[in-house]
mmCIF file of C-alpha atoms in Angstrom:
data_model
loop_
_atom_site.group_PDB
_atom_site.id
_atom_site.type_symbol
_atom_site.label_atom_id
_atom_site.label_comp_id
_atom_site.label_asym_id
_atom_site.label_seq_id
_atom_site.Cartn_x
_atom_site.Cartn_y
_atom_site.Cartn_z
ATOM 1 C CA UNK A 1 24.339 9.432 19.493
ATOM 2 C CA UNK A 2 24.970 10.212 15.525
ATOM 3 C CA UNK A 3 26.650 13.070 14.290
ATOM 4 C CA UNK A 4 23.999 15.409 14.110
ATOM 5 C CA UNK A 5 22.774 14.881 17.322
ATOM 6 C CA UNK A 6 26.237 15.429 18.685
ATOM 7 C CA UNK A 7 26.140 18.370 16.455
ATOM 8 C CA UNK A 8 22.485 19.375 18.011
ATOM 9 C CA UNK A 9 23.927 19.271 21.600
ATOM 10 C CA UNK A 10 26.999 21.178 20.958
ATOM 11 C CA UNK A 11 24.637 24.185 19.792
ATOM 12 C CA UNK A 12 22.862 24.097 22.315
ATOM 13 C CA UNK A 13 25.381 24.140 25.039
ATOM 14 C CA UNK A 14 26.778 27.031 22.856
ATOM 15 C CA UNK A 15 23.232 28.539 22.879
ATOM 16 C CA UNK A 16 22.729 27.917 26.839
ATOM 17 C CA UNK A 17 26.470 27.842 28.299
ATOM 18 C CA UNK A 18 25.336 25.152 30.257
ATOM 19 C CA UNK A 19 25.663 21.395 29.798
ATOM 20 C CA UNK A 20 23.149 20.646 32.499
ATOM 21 C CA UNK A 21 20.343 22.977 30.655
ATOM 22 C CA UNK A 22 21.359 22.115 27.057
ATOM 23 C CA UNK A 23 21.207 18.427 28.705
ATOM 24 C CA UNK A 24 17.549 18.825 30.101
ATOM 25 C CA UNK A 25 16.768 20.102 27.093
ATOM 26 C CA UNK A 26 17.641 17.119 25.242
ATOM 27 C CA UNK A 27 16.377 14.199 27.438
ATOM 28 C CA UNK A 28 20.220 13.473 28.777
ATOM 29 C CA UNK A 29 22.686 13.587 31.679
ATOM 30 C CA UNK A 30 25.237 16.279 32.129
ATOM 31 C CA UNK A 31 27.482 13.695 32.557
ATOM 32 C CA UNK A 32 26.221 11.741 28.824
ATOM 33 C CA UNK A 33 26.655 15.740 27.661
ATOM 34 C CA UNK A 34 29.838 16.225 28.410
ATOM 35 C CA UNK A 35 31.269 12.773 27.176
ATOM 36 C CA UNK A 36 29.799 13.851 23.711
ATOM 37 C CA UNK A 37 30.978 16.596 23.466
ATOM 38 C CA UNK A 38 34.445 15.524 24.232
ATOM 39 C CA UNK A 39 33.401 12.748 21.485
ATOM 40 C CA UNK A 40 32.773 15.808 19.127
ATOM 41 C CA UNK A 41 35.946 17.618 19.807
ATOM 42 C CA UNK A 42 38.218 14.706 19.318
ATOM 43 C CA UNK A 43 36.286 13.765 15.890
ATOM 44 C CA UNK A 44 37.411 17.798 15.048
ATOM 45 C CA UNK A 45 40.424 17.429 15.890
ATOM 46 C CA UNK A 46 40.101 20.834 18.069
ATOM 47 C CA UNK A 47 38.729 22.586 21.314
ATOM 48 C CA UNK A 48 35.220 23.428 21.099
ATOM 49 C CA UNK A 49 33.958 25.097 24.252
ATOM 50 C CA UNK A 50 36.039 26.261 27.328
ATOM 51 C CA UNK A 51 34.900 25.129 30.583
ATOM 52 C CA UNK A 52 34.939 26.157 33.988
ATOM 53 C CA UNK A 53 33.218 26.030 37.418
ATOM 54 C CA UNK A 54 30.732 28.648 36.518
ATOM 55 C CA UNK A 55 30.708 28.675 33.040
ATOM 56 C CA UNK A 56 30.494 27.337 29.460
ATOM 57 C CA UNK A 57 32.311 29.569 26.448
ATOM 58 C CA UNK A 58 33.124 29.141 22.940
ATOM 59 C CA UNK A 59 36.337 28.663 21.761
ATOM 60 C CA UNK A 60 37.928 30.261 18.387
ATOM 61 C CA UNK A 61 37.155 26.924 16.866
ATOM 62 C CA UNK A 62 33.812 26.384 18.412
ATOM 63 C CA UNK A 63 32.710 29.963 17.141
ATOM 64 C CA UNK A 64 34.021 29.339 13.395
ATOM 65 C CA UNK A 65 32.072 25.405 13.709
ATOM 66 C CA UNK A 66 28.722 26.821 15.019
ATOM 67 C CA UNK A 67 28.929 30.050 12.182
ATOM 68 C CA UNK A 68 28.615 27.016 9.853
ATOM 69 C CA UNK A 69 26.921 24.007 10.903
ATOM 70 C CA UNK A 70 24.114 26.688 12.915
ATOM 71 C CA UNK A 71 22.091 27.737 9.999
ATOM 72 C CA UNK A 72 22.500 24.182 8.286
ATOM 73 C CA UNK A 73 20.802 22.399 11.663
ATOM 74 C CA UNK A 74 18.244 25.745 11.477
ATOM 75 C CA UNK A 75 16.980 24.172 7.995
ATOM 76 C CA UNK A 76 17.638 20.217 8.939
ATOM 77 C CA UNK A 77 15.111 20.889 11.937
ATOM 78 C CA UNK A 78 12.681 22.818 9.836
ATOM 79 C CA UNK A 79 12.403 20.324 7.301
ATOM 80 C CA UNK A 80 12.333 17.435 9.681
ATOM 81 C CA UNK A 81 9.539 18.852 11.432
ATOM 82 C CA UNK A 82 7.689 19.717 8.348
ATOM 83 C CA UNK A 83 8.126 16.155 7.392
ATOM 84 C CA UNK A 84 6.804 14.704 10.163
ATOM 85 C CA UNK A 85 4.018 16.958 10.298
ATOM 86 C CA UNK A 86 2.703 15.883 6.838
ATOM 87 C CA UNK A 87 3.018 12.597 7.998
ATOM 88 C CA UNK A 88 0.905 13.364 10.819
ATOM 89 C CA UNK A 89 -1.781 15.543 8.565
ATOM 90 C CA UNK A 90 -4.580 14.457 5.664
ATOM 91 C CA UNK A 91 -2.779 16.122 2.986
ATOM 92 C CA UNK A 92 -0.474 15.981 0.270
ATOM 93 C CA UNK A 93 0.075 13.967 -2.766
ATOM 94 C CA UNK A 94 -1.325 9.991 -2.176
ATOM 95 C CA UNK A 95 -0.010 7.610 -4.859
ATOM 96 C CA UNK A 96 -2.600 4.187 -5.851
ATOM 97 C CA UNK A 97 -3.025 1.515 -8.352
ATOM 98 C CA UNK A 98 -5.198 -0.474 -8.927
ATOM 99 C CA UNK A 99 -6.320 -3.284 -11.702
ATOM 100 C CA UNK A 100 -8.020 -1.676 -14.975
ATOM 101 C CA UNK A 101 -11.455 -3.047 -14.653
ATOM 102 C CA UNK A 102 -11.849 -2.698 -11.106
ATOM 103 C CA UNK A 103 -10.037 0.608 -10.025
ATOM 104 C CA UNK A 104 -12.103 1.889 -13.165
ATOM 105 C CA UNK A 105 -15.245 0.667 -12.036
ATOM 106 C CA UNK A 106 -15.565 -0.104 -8.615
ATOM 107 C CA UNK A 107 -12.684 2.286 -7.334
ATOM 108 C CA UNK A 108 -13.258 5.536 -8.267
ATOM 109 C CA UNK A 109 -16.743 6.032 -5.998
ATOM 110 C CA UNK A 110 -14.977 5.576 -3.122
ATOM 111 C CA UNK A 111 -11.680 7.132 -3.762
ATOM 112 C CA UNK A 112 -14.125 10.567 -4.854
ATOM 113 C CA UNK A 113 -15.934 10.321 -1.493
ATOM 114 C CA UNK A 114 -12.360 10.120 0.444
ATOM 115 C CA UNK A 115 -11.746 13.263 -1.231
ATOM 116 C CA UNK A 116 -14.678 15.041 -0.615
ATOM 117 C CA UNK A 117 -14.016 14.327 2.838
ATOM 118 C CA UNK A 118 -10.429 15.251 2.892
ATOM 119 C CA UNK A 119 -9.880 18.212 0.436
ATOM 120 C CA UNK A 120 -6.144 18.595 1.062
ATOM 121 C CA UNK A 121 -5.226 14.977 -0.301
ATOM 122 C CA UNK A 122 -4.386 14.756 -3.736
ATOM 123 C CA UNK A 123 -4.907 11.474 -5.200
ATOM 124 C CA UNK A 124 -2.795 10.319 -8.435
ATOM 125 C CA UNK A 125 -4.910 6.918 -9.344
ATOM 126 C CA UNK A 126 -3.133 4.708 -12.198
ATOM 127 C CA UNK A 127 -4.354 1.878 -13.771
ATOM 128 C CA UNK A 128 -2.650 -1.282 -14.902
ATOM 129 C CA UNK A 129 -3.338 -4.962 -14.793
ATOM 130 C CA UNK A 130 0.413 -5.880 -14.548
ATOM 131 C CA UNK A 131 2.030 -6.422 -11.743
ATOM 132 C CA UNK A 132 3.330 -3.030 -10.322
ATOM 133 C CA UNK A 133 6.478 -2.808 -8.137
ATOM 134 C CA UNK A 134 5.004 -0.071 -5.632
ATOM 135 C CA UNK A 135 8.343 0.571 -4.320
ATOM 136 C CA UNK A 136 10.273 1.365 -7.145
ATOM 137 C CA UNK A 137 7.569 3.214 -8.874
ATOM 138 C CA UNK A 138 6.699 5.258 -6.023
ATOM 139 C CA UNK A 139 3.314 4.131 -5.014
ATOM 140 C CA UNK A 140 2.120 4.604 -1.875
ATOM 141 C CA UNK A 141 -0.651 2.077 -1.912
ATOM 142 C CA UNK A 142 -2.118 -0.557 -4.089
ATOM 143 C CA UNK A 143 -5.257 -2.113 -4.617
ATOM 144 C CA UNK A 144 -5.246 -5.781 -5.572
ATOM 145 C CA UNK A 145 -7.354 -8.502 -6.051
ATOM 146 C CA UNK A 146 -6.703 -12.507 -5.685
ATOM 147 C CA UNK A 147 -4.476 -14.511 -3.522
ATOM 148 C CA UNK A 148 -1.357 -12.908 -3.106
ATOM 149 C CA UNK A 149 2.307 -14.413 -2.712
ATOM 150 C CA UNK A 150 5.081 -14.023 -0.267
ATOM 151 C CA UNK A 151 6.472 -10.393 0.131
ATOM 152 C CA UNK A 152 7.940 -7.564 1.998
ATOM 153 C CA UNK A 153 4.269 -5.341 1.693
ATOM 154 C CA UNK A 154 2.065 -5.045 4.337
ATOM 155 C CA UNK A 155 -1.730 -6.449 3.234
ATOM 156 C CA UNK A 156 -4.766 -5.674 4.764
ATOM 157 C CA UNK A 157 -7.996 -7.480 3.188
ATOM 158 C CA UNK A 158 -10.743 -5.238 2.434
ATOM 159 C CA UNK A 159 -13.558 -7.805 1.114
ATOM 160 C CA UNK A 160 -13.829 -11.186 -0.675
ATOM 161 C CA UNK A 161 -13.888 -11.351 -3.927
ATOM 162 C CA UNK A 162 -15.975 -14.484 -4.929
ATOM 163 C CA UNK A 163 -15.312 -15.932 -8.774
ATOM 164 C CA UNK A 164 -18.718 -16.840 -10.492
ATOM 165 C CA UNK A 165 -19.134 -18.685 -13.577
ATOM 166 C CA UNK A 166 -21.330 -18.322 -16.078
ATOM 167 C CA UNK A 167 -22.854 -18.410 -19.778
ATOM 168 C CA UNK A 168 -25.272 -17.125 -21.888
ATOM 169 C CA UNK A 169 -28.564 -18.848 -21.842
ATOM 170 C CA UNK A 170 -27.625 -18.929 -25.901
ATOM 171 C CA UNK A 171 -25.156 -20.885 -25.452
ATOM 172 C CA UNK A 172 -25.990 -23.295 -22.355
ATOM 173 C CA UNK A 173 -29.152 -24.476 -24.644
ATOM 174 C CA UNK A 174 -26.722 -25.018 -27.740
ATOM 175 C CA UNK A 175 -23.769 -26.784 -25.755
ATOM 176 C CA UNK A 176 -25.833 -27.890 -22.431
ATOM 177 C CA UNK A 177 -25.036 -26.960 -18.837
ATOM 178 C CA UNK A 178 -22.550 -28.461 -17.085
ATOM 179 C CA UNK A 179 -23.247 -30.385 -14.075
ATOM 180 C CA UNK A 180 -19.826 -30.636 -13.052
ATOM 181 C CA UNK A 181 -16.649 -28.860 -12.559
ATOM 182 C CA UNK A 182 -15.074 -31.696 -15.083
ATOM 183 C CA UNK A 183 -17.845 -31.040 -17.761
ATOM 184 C CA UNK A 184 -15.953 -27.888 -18.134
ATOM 185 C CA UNK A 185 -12.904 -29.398 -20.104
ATOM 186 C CA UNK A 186 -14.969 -29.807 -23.081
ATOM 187 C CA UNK A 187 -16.917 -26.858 -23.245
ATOM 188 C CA UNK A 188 -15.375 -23.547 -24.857
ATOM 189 C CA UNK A 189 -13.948 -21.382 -22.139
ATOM 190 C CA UNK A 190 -13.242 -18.338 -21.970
ATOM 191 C CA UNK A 191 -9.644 -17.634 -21.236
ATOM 192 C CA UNK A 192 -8.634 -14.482 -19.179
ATOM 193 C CA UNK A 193 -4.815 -14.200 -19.298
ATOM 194 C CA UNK A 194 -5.168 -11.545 -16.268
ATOM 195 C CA UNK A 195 -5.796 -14.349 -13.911
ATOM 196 C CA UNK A 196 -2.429 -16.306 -12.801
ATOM 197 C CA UNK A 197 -3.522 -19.521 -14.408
ATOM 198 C CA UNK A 198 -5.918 -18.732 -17.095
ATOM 199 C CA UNK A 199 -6.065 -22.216 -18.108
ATOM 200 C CA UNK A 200 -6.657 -24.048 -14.985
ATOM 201 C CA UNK A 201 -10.151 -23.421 -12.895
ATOM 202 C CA UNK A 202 -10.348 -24.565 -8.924
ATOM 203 C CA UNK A 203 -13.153 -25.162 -7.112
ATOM 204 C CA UNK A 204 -14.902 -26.298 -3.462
ATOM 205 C CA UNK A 205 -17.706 -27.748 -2.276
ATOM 206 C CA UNK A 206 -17.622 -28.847 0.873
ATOM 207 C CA UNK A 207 -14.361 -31.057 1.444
ATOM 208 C CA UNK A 208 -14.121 -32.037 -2.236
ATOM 209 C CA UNK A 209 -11.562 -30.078 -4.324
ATOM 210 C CA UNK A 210 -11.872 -30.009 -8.185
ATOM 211 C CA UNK A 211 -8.557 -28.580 -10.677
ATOM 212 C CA UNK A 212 -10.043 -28.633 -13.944
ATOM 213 C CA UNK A 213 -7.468 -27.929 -17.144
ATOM 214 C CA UNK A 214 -10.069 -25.334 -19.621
ATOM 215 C CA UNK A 215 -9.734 -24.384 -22.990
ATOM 216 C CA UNK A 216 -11.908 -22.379 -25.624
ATOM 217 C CA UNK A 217 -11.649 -20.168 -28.927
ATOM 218 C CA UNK A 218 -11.559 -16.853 -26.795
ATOM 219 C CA UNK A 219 -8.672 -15.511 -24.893
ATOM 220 C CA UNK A 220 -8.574 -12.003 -23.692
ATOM 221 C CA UNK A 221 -7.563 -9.864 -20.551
ATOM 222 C CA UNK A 222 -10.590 -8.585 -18.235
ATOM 223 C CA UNK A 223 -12.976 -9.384 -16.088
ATOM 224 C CA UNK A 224 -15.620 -7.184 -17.807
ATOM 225 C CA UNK A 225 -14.689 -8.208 -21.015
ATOM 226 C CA UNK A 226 -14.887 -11.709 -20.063
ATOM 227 C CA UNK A 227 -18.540 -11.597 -19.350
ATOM 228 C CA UNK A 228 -19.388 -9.289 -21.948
ATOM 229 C CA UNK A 229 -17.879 -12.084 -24.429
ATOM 230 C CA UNK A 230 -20.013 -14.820 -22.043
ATOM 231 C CA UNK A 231 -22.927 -12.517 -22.692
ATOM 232 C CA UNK A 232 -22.408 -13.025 -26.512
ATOM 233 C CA UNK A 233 -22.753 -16.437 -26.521
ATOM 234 C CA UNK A 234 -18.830 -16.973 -26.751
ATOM 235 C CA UNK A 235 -18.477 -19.722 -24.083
ATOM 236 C CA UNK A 236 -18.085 -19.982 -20.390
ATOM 237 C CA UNK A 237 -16.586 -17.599 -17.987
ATOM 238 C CA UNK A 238 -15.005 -17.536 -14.955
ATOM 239 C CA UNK A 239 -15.388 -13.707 -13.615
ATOM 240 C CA UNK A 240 -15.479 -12.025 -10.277
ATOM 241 C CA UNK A 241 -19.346 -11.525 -9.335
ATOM 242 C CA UNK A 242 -18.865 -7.652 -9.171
ATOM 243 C CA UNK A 243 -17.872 -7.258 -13.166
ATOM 244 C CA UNK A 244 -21.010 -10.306 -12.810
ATOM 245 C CA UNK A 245 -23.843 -8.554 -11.212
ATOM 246 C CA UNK A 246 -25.133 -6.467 -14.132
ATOM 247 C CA UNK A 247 -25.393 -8.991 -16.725
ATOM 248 C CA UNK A 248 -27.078 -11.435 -14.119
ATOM 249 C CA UNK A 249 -29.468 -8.922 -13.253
ATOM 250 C CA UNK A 250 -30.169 -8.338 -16.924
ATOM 251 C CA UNK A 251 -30.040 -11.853 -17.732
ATOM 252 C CA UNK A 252 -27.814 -11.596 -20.552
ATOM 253 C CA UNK A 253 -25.892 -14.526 -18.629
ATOM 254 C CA UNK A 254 -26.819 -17.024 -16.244
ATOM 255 C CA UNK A 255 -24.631 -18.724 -13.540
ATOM 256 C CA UNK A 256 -23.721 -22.125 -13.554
ATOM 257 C CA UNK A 257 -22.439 -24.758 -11.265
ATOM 258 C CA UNK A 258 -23.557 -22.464 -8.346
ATOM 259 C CA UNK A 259 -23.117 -25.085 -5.638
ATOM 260 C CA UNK A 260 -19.122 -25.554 -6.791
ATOM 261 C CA UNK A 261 -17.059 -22.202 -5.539
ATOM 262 C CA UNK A 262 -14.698 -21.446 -7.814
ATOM 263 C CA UNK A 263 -11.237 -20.395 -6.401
ATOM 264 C CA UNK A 264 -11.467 -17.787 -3.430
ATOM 265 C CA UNK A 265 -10.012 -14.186 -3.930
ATOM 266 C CA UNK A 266 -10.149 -11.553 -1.646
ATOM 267 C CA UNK A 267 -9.954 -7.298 -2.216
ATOM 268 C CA UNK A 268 -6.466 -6.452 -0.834
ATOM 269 C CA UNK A 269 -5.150 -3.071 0.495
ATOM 270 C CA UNK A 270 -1.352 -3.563 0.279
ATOM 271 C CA UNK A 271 1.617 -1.026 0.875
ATOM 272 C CA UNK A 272 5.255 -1.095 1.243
ATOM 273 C CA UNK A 273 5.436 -0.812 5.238
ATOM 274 C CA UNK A 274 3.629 -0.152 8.500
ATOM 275 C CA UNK A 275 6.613 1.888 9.834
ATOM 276 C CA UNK A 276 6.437 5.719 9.159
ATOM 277 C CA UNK A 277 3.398 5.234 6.949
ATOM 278 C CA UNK A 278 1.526 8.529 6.378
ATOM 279 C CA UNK A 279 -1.435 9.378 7.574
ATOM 280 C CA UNK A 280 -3.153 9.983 4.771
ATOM 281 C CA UNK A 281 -2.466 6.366 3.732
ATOM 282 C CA UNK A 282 -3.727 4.859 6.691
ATOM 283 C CA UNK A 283 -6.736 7.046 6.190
ATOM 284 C CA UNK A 284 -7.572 6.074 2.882
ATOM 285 C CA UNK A 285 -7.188 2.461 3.638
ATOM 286 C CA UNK A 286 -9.609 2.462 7.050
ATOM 287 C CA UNK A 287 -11.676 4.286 4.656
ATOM 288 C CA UNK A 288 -11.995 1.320 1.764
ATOM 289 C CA UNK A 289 -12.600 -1.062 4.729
ATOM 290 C CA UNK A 290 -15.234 0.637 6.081
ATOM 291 C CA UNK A 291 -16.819 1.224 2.041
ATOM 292 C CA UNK A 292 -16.799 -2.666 1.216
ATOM 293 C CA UNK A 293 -17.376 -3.541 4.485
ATOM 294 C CA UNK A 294 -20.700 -5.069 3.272
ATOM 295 C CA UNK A 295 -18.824 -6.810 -0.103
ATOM 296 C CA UNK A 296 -17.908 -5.887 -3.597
#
């Protein structure tokens, strides 16, 4: 038993004048009781409570320690309780980040909605495409997309993220299509530093795996910018399909290489523990399953 507990039980024995019905109250023995409170006086240094066949008193001492420490376990209950309870309710303030281009457009949609249906959550959405330390910055949940590495969060995956590449039909009648992965070294390429190796394209088909080492006049950070540049006639891309869809659907670029999948990435819920993890967070995060349940 820690300190305050000790502390707990002593008030209530003091409250009661019983060690058996302070002890019921608190899930004990009489006999556990009594040991901690002996515990407790010899830590004080002093007589707490006066004992005898019928009854349980305060002492001098005991009267002078419960005048103080009384009101102080008053407001160490109260705000206990009220701390668990807002872990236990939808509300409060619910910290997320997310990447630029997608939290900006792909996120906000569902992240509305979750509010809509839970008016007392306050949502503080940041965006950055650098790698945020959610701990130390105070977040209670991030939203990340790609493989990721070894670490103390807890991940839950939301969706795949399929990679598509693709050109302008511009520039695929200037340069020519490529008809393999390889035919992608000497093309230009768009480079998106926001990817963890800009330079170097994957892909699958069936049991063959291709590592291809790109290069091109264009380097920028974005998925969106990526295929607006592709879109321009600047050179191949390498994008997720969901900054992809409009531009295929307009035509402004056309995929290539179609039957080679480029390196798989998957939508990522991530957050610094199970353990004690608010409610609100778990909501939100059941809730972005259950939106991209059908893909990005």
């Amino acid at each position: 038993m820690d300190r305050i507990d000790a502390l707990r039980l002593f008030a209530a024995v003091a409250e009661l004048e019983s060690f058996t019905r302070a002890a019921e109250r608190l899930g004990m023995t009489a006999g556990a009781a009594s040991k901690q409170i002996s515990a407790l006086e010899e830590r004080m240094q002093a007589r707490l409570l006066e004992r005898t066949t019928r009854s349980v008193r305060l002492t001098d001492a005991g009267r002078a320690l419960l005048e103080r420490v009384g009101p102080w376990l008053s407001e160490y209950d109260a705000i206990e309780n009220g701390l668990v309870a807002e872990q236990a309710a939808a509300a409060g303030i619910l910290r997320v980040s997310a990447p630029v281009d997608f939290g900006s457009s792909r996120l906000i949609q569902p992240i509305t909605a979750f509010m809509a249906q839970w008016p007392a959550v306050e949502v503080r959405l940041e965006f950055s495409d650098r790698m945020v330390d959610l701990v130390d910055e105070g977040f209670d949940l991030g939203v990340r997309i790609g493989q990721l590495t070894d670490s103390s969060l807890i991940a839950r995956r939301l969706a795949p993220a399929p990679l598509k590449v693709l050109a302008s039909p511009a520039y695929l009648n200037a340069a020519g299509a490529p008809e393999h992965p390889y035919d992608l070294a000497r093309h230009d390429c768009i480079i998106d530093r926001n990817k963890p190796a800009p330079n170097l394209w994957r892909f699958q088909r069936e049991e063959d795996s291709v590592e291809v080492k790109v290069s091109g006049l264009l380097t920028l950070n974005g998925a969106r910018a990526a295929v607006c540049a592709a879109a321009h006639d600047a050179g191949i891309a390498s994008s997720p399909a969901w900054a992809a869809h409009a531009a295929l659907e307009a035509g402004d670029v056309v995929e290539i290489l179609p039957e080679w999948a480029p390196d798989h990435r998957d939508l990522w819920a991530v957050f610094p523990s199970n353990r004690y993890l608010a409610h609100r967070v778990r909501l939100l995060v059941d809730h972005l399953k259950d939106w991209f349940k059908d893909g990005l």
